[in-house]
Coordinates of C-alpha atoms in Angstrom, one line a residue:
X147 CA -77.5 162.1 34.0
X148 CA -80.7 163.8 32.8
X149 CA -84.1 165.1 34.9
X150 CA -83.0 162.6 37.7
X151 CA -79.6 164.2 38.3
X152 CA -80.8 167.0 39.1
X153 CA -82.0 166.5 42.4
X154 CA -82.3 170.5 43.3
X155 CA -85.1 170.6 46.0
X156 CA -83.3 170.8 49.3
X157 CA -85.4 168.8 50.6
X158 CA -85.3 166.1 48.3
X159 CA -69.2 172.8 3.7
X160 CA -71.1 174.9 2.4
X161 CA -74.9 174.8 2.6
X162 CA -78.5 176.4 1.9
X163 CA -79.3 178.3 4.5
X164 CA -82.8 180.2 4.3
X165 CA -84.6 182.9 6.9
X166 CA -86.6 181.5 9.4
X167 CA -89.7 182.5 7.9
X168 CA -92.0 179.8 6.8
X169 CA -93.6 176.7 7.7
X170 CA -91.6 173.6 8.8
X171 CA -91.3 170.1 8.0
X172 CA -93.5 168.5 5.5
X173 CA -95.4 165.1 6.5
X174 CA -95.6 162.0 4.3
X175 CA -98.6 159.9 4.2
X176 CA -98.3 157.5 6.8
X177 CA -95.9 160.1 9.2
X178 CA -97.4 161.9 12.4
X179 CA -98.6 165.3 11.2
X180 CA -95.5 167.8 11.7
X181 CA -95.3 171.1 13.8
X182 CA -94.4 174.2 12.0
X183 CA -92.0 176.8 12.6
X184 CA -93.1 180.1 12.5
X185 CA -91.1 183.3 12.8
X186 CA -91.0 185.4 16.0
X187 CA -93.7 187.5 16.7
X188 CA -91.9 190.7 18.2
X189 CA -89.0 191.0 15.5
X190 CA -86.1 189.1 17.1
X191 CA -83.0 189.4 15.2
X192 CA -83.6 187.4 11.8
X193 CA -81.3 184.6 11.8
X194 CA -80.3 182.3 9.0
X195 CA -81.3 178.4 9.6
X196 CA -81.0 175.6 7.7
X197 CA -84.9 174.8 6.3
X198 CA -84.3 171.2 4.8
X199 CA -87.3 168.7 5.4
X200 CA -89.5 171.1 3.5
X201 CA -87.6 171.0 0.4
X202 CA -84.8 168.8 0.4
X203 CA -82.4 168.7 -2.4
X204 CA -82.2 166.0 -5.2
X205 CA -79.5 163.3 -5.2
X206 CA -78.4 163.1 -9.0
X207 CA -80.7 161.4 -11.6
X208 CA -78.2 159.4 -13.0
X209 CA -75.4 157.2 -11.8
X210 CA -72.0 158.3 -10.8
X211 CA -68.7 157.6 -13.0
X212 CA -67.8 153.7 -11.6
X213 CA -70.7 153.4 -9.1
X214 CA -72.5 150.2 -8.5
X215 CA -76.2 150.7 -9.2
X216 CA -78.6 149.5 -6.4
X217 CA -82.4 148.2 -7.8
X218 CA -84.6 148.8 -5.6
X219 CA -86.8 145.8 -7.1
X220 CA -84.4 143.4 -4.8
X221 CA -84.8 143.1 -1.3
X222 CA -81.3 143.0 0.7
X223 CA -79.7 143.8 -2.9
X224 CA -77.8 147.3 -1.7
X225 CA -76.5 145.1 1.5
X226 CA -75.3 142.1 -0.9
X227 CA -73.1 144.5 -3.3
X228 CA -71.7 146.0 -0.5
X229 CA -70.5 142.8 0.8
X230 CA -69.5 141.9 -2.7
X231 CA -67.7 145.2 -3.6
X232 CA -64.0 146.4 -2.6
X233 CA -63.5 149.4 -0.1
X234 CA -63.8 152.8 -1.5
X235 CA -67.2 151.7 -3.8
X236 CA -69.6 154.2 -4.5
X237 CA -73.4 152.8 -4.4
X238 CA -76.2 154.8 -6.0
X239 CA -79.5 153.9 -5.0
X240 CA -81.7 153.9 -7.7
X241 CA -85.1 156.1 -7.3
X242 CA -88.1 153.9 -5.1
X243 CA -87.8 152.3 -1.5
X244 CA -85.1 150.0 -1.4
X245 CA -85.7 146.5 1.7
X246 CA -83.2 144.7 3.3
X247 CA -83.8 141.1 4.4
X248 CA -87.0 140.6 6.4
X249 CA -84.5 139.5 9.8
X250 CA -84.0 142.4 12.3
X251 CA -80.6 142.3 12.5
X252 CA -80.2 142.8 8.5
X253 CA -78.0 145.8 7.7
X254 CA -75.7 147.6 5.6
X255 CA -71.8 146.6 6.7
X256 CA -69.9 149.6 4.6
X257 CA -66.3 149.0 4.1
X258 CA -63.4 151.8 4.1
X259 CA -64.2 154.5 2.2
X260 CA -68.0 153.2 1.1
X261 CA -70.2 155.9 -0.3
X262 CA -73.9 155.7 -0.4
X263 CA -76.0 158.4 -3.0
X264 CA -79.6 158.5 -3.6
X265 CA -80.9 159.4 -7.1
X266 CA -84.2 161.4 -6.3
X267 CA -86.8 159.5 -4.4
X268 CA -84.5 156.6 -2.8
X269 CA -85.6 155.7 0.4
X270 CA -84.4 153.0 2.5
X271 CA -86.7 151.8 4.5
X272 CA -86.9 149.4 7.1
X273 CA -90.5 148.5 7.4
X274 CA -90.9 148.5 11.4
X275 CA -88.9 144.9 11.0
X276 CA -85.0 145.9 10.4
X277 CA -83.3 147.5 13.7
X278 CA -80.4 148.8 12.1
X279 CA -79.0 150.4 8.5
X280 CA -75.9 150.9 8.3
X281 CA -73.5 149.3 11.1
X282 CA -70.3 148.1 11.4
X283 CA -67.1 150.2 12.2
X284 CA -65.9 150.9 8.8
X285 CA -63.8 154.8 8.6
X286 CA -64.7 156.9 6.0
X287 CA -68.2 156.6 4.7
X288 CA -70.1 158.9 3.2
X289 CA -74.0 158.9 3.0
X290 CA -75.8 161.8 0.8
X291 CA -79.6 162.2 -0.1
X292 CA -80.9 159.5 1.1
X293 CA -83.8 159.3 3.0
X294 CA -83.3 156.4 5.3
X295 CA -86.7 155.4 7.6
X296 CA -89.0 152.9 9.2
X297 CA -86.3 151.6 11.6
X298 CA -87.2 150.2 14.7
X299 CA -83.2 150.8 17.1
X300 CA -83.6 149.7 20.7
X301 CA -83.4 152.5 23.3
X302 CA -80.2 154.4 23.6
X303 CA -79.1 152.5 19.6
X304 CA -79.2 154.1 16.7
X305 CA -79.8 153.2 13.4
X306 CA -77.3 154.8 11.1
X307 CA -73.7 154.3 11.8
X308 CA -75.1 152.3 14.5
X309 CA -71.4 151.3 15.6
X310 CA -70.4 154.8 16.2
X311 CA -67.1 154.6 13.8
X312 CA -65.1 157.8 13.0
X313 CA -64.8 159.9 9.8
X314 CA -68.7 159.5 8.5
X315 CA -69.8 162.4 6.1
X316 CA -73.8 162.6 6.4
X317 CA -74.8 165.2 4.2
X318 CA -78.4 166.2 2.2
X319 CA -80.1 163.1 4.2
X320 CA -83.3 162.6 5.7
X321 CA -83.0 159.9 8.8
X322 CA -86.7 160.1 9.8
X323 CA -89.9 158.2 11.8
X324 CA -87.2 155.8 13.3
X325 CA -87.0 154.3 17.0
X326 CA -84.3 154.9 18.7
X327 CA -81.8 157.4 17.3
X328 CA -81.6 158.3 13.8
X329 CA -77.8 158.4 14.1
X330 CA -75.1 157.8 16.0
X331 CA -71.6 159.7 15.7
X332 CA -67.9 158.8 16.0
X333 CA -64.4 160.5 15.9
X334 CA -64.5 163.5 13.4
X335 CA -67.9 162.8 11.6
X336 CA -69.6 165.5 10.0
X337 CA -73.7 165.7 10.2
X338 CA -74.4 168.2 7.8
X339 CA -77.5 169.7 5.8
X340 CA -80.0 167.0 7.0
X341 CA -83.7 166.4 7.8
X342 CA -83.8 164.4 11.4
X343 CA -87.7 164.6 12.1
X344 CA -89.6 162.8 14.0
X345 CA -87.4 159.6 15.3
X346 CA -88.3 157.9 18.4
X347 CA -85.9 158.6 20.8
X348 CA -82.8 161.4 19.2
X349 CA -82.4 163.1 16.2
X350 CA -78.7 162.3 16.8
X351 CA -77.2 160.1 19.6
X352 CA -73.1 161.2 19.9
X353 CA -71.7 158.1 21.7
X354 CA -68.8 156.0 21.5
X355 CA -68.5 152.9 23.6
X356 CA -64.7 153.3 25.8
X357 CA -63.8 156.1 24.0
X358 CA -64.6 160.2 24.0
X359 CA -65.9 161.4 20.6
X360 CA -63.6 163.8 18.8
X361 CA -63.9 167.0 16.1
X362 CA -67.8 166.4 15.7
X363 CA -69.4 169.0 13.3
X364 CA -72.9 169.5 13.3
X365 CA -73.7 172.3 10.8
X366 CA -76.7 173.2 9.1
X367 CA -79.4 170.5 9.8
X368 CA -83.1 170.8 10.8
X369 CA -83.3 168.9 14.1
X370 CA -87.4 168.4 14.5
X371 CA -90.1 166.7 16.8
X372 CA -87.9 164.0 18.1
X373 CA -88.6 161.7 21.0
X374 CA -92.0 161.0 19.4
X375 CA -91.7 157.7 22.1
X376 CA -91.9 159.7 24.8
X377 CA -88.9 158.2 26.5
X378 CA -89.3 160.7 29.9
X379 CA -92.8 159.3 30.5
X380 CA -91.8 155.4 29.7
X381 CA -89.0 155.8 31.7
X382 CA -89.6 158.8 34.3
X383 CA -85.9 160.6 35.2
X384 CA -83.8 158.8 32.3
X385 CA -82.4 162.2 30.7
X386 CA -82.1 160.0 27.5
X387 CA -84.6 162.6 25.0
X388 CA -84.2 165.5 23.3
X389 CA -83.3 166.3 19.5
X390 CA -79.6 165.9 20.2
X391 CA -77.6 163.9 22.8
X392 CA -73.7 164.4 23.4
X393 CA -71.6 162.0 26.0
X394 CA -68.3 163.0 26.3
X395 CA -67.8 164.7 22.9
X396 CA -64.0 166.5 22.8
X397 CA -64.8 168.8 20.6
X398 CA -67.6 169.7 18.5
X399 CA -69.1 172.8 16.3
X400 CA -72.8 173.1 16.6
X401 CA -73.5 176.1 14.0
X402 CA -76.5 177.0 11.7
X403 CA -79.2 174.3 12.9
X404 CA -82.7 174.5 13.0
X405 CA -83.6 172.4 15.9
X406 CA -87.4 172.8 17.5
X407 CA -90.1 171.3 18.2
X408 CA -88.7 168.4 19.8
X409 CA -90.4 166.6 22.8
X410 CA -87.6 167.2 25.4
X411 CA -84.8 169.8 25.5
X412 CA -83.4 170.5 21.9
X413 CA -79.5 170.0 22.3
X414 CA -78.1 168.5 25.7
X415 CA -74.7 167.8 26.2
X416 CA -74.1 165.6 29.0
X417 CA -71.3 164.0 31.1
X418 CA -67.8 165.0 30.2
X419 CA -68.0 167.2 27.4
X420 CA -65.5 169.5 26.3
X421 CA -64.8 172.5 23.9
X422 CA -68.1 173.1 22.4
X423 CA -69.1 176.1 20.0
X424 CA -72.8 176.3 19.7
X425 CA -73.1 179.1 17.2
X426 CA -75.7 181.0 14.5
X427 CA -78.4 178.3 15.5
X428 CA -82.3 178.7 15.6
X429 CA -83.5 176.9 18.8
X430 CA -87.5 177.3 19.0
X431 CA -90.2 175.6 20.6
X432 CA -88.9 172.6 22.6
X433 CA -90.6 171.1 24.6
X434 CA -87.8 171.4 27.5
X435 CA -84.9 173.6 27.8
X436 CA -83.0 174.9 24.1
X437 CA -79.8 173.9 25.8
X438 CA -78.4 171.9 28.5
X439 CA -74.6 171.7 29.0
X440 CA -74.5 169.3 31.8
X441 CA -71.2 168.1 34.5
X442 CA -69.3 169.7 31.5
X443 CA -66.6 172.1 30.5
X444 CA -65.2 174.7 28.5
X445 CA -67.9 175.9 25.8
X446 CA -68.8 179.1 23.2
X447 CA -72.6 179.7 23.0
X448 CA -72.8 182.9 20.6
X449 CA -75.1 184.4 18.0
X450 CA -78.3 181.9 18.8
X451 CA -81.7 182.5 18.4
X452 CA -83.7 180.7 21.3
X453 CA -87.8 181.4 20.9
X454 CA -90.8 180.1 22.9
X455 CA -88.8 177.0 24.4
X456 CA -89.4 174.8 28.1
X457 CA -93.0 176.1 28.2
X458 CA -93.8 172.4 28.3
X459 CA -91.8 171.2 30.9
X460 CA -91.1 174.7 32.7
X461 CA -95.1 174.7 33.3
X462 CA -95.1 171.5 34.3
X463 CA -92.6 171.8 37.4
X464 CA -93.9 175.5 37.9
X465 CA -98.0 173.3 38.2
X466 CA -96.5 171.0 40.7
X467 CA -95.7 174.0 43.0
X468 CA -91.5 173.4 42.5
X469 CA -89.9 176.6 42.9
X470 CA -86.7 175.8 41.1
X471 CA -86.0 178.0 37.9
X472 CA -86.1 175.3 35.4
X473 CA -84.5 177.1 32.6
X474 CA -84.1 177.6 29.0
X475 CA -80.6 177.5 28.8
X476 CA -79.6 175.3 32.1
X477 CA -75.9 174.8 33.2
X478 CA -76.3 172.1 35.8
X479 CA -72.3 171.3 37.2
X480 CA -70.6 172.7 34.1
X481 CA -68.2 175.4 33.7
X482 CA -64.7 176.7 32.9
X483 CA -61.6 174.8 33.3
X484 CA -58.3 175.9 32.1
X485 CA -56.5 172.4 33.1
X486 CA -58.3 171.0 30.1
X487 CA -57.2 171.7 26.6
X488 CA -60.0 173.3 24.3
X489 CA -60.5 176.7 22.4
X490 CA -61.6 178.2 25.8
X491 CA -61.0 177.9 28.8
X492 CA -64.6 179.1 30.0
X493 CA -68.1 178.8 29.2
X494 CA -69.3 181.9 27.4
X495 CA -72.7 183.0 26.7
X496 CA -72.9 186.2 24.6
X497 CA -74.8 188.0 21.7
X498 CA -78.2 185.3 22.1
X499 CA -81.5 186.6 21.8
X500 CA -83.6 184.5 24.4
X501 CA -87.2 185.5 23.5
X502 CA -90.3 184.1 25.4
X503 CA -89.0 181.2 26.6
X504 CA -89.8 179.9 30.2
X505 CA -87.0 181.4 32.3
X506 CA -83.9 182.4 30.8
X507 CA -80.4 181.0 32.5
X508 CA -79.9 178.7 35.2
X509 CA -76.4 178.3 36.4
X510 CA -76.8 175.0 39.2
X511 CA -74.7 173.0 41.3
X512 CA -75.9 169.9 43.2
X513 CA -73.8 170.4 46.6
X514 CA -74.3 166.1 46.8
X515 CA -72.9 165.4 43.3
X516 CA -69.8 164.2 43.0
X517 CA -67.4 161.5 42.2
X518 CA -67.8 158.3 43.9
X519 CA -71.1 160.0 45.9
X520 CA -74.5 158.1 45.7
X521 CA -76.4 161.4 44.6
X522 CA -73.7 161.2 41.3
X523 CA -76.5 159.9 38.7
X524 CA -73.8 159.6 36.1
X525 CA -72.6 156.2 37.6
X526 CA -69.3 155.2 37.3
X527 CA -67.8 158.6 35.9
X528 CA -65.7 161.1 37.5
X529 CA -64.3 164.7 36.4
X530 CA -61.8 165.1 33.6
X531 CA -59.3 165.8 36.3
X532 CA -59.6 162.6 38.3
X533 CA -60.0 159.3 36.6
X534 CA -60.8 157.2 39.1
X535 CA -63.3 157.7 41.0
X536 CA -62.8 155.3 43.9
X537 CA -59.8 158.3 44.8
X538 CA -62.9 160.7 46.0
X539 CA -62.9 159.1 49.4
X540 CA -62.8 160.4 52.6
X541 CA -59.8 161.4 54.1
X542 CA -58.3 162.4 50.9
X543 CA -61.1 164.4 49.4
X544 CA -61.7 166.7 52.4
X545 CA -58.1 168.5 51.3
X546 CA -56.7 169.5 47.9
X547 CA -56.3 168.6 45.6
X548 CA -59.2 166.4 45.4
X549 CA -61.5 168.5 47.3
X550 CA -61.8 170.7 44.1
X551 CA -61.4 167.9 41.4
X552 CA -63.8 165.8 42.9
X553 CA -66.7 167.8 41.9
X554 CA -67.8 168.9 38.5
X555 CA -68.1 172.9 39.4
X556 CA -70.4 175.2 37.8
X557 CA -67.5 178.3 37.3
X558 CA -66.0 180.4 35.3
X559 CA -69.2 181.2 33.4
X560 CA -69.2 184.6 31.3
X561 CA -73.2 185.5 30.3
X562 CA -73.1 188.7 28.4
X563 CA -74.4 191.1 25.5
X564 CA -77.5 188.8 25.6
X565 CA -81.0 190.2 24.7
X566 CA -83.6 188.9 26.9
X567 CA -87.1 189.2 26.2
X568 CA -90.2 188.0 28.3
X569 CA -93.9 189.0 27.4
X570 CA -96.0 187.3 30.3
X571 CA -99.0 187.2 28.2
X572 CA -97.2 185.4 25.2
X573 CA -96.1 182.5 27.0
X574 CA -99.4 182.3 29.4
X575 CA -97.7 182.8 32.9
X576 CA -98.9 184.4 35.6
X577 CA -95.3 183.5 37.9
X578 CA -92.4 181.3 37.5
X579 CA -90.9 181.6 34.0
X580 CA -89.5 185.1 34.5
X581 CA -86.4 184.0 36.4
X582 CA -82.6 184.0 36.2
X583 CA -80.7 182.6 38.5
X584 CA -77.1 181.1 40.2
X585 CA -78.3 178.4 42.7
X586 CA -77.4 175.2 44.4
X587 CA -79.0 173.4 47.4
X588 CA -77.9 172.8 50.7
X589 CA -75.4 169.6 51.0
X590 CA -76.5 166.8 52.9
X591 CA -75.7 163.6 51.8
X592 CA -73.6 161.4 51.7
X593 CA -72.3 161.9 55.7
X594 CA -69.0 161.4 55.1
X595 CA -69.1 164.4 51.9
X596 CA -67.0 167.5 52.9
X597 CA -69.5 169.7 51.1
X598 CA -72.2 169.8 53.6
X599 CA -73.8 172.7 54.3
X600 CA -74.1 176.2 52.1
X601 CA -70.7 175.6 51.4
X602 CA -71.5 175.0 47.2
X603 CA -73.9 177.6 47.1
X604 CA -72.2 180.6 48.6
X605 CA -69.4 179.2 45.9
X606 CA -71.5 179.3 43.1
X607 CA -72.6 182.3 44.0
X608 CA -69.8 184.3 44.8
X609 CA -66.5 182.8 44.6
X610 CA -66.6 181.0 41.1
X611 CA -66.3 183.9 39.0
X612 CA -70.1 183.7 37.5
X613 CA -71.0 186.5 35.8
X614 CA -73.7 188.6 34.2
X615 CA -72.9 191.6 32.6
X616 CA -73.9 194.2 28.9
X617 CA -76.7 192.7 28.8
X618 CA -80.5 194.1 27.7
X619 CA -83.6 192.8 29.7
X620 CA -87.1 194.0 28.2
X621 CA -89.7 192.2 30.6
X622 CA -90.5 192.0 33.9
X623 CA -87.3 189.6 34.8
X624 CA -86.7 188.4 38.3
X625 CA -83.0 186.9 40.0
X626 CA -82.3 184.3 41.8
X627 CA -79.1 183.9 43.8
X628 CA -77.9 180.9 46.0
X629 CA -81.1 179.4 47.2
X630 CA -83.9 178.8 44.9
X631 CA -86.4 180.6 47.6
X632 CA -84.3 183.8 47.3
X633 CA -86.1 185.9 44.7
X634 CA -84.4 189.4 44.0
X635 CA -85.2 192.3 42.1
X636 CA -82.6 193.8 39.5
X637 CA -81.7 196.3 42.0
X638 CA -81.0 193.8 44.4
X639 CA -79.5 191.5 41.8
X640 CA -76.8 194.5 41.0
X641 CA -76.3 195.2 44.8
X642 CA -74.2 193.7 47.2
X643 CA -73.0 191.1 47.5
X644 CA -74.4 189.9 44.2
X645 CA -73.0 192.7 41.9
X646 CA -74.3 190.9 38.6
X647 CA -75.4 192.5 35.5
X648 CA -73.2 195.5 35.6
X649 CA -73.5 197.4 32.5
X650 CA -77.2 195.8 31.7
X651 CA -80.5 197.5 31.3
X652 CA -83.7 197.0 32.2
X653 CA -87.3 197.9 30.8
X654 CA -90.0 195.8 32.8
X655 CA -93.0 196.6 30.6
X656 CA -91.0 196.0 27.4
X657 CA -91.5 193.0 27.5
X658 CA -95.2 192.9 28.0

């Protein structure tokens, strides 16, 4: 999973939604000082976003009908009533910054049905002592404007819903200046309207110990400046950064986020996810990619706005002299598979505006990753159309049907009616961040793997039905097909035996 799978060198409800047109985040006194989102500079396409950790809305000022009132004057007293209380309580959090007991593993254990509402200016914080604040795997909990901080999760934990149960409602929160991740997800749980800014690790980490995470709904948050720990450097190749994280999510709506500035990519979906629809969001100024959809199937990316990301992390392969088209929107083993059951049965990337961004689309394939192969950085997981992986073993997998279920294919990808926009002197590059490309790298390893050779890459490239077409490039843009050392031209790129972008058009000075 992450950086380190990668392995490409051969020879290695309904909400406030505001324009995007003002500054970002807000900082409070002892936070880092925030970034600020700024609108694009040649008139992209104005796109709604979700603008929430600059004025977040007000929890109400007095209690509830029947809720249990929370002072904030007690240490541990919101944890103790909610041990006290039957299922189905509702909790309002009185205004001021509300403790739990000074032991790290002090926490909030909901029951059934538990809701937790902050009256204006309750904050829960956990003082750099508490790991966790709300745990346990009670269904049905609900958590609205509260601001819940000072956390300190271990790596790959989160810190609300910390147990990943199903059928949370987070809504109007701000989870912020945490370790870790700010929040887990389970089975239907809906993230919606929220500040996650500035946590160490994720914004949002989506997953479930033994089981896939279901009907996810992420709509309308602002997703900012996470993996302040710097997880990539402490632990060089982990792919465990980025605003959002998804694991083997069946099924989830990404729509009408704000998500930028993050240290990392901005939303990355890795290992066995399924039936995505990332839609109407605002990705800007990542450090890495906007989005990675990685060893994954079936997914709708429509109608986003993706400004000035990777320039970051695209410079800094592009500075070590690697030639591989590190892109903005990456596709590394992921792609369209009508055996499994979701709202499409290929991965579709139309009506986007990518605008200065370091490269646009990379569609990959590592020809040595596979199930039960070394080179498979996901350990211990295979495709969605064979379990086990111990069944990818030579004889069998040199002959079907394993010889195609064995590998997590990049296929079946549909890229069109895109705008993509590239001014050279905007994003500072004299070379390597003007590419788009269809690539894998020439298999090797292990010696017993049946997909030695350019056998992947002439796949990718022109046998599993990847596609550019409709769409408008203003910029001098360059292709590259099969080999990450074949550069093309769009001529080239529309000739044979390519034949991609039919229908587009191209300015090359449009773009600067």
């Amino acid at each position: 999973m992450g950086i380190k799978s990668r392995n490409w060198a051969p020879s290695a409800a309904p909400l406030v939604l505001v324009l995007l047109a003002a500054t970002g985040c807000t900082s409070t006194s002892d936070a880092p000082a925030e970034p600020s989102g700024t609108p694009s500079a040649s008139g992209a396409t104005a796109t709604s976003v979700a603008r929430v950790c600059a004025k977040p809305p007000a929890g109400p000022a007095k209690a509830p009908a029947g809720a249990v009132t929370v002072d904030p004057a007690v240490a541990g007293d919101l944890a103790a009533k909610t041990k006290s209380s039957p299922p189905n309580t509702t909790f309002w959090l009185r205004p001021g910054r509300h403790t739990l007991e000074p032991d790290r593993y002090a926490q909030i254990i909901p029951k059934d049905g538990d809701s937790y509402v902050g009256a204006p200016g309750a904050v829960l914080d956990g003082r750099k002592t508490n790991q966790y604040a709300f745990g346990g795997t009670a269904r049905n909990v609900t958590i609205r404007y509260l601001t819940v901080q000072g956390f300190v999760a271990p790596q790959n934990e989160g810190v609300v819903n910390h147990d990943s149960a199903d059928g949370w409602v987070i809504e109007h929160a701000a989870i912020q200046y945490n370790s870790g991740a700010g929040l887990m997800a389970g089975a239907r749980q809906q993230v919606r309207a929220n500040c996650l800014r500035g946590n160490g690790q994720y914004g949002m980490n989506a997953y479930k110990t033994g089981a896939p995470v279901s009907g996810l709904v992420v709509e309308g948050n602002e997703i900012v400046a996470n993996n302040t720990d710097d997880w990539e450097r402490r632990d060089p190749g982990c792919g465990c950064t980025g605003g959002v994280k998804f694991w083997a999510v069946n099924g989830a709506d990404v729509r009408g986020n704000w998500v930028h500035d993050n240290r990392g990519a901005g939303l990355w979906a890795d290992t066995n996810n399924n039936d995505f629809r990332i839609e109407d969001n605002v990705l800007e100024a990542n450090d890495g990619a906007a989005l990675i959809y990685e060893t994954s199937y079936n997914a709708v990316i429509r109608n986003n706005t993706i400004l000035r990301n990777n320039w970051v992390e695209g410079r800094k392969y592009a500075d070590r002299g690697d030639n591989f088209p590190f892109a903005t929107i990456y596709l590394s083993e992921s792609g369209g598979e009508p055996r499994i059951r979701a709202r499409t049965d290929k991965i579709e990337i139309d009506r986007n505006v990518l605008e200065n961004n370091w490269n646009g689309i990379t569609l990959w394939e590592n020809a040595d990753r596979f199930c039960n192969s070394p080179a498979n950085t996901s350990s211990g997981d295979c495709t969605l159309l064979v379990r086990q992986s111990d069944r990818c073993a030579r004889p069998a997998i040199a002959t079907a049907p394993l010889y195609a279920d064995c590998r997590w294919k990049t296929q079946r990808v549909d890229i069109h009616d895109n705008r993509f926009v590239l001014d050279k002197a905007v994003v500072k590059c004299p070379a390597k961040c003007d590419r788009m490309a269809v690539v894998s790298n020439y298999g090797t390893y292990p010696n017993w793997s049946p997909y030695q050779g350019e056998r992947v890459a002439e796949a990718i490239t022109l046998k599993q039905d990847n596609r550019w077409h409709d769409n408008v490039y203003a910029g001098a843009w360059q292709f590259v097909a099969q080999d990450p050392s074949r550069v093309l031209d769009s001529g080239q790129w529309q000739g044979s035996p390519y034949q991609q972008d039919a229908g587009s058009t191209f300015a090359p000075r449009a773009g600067g």
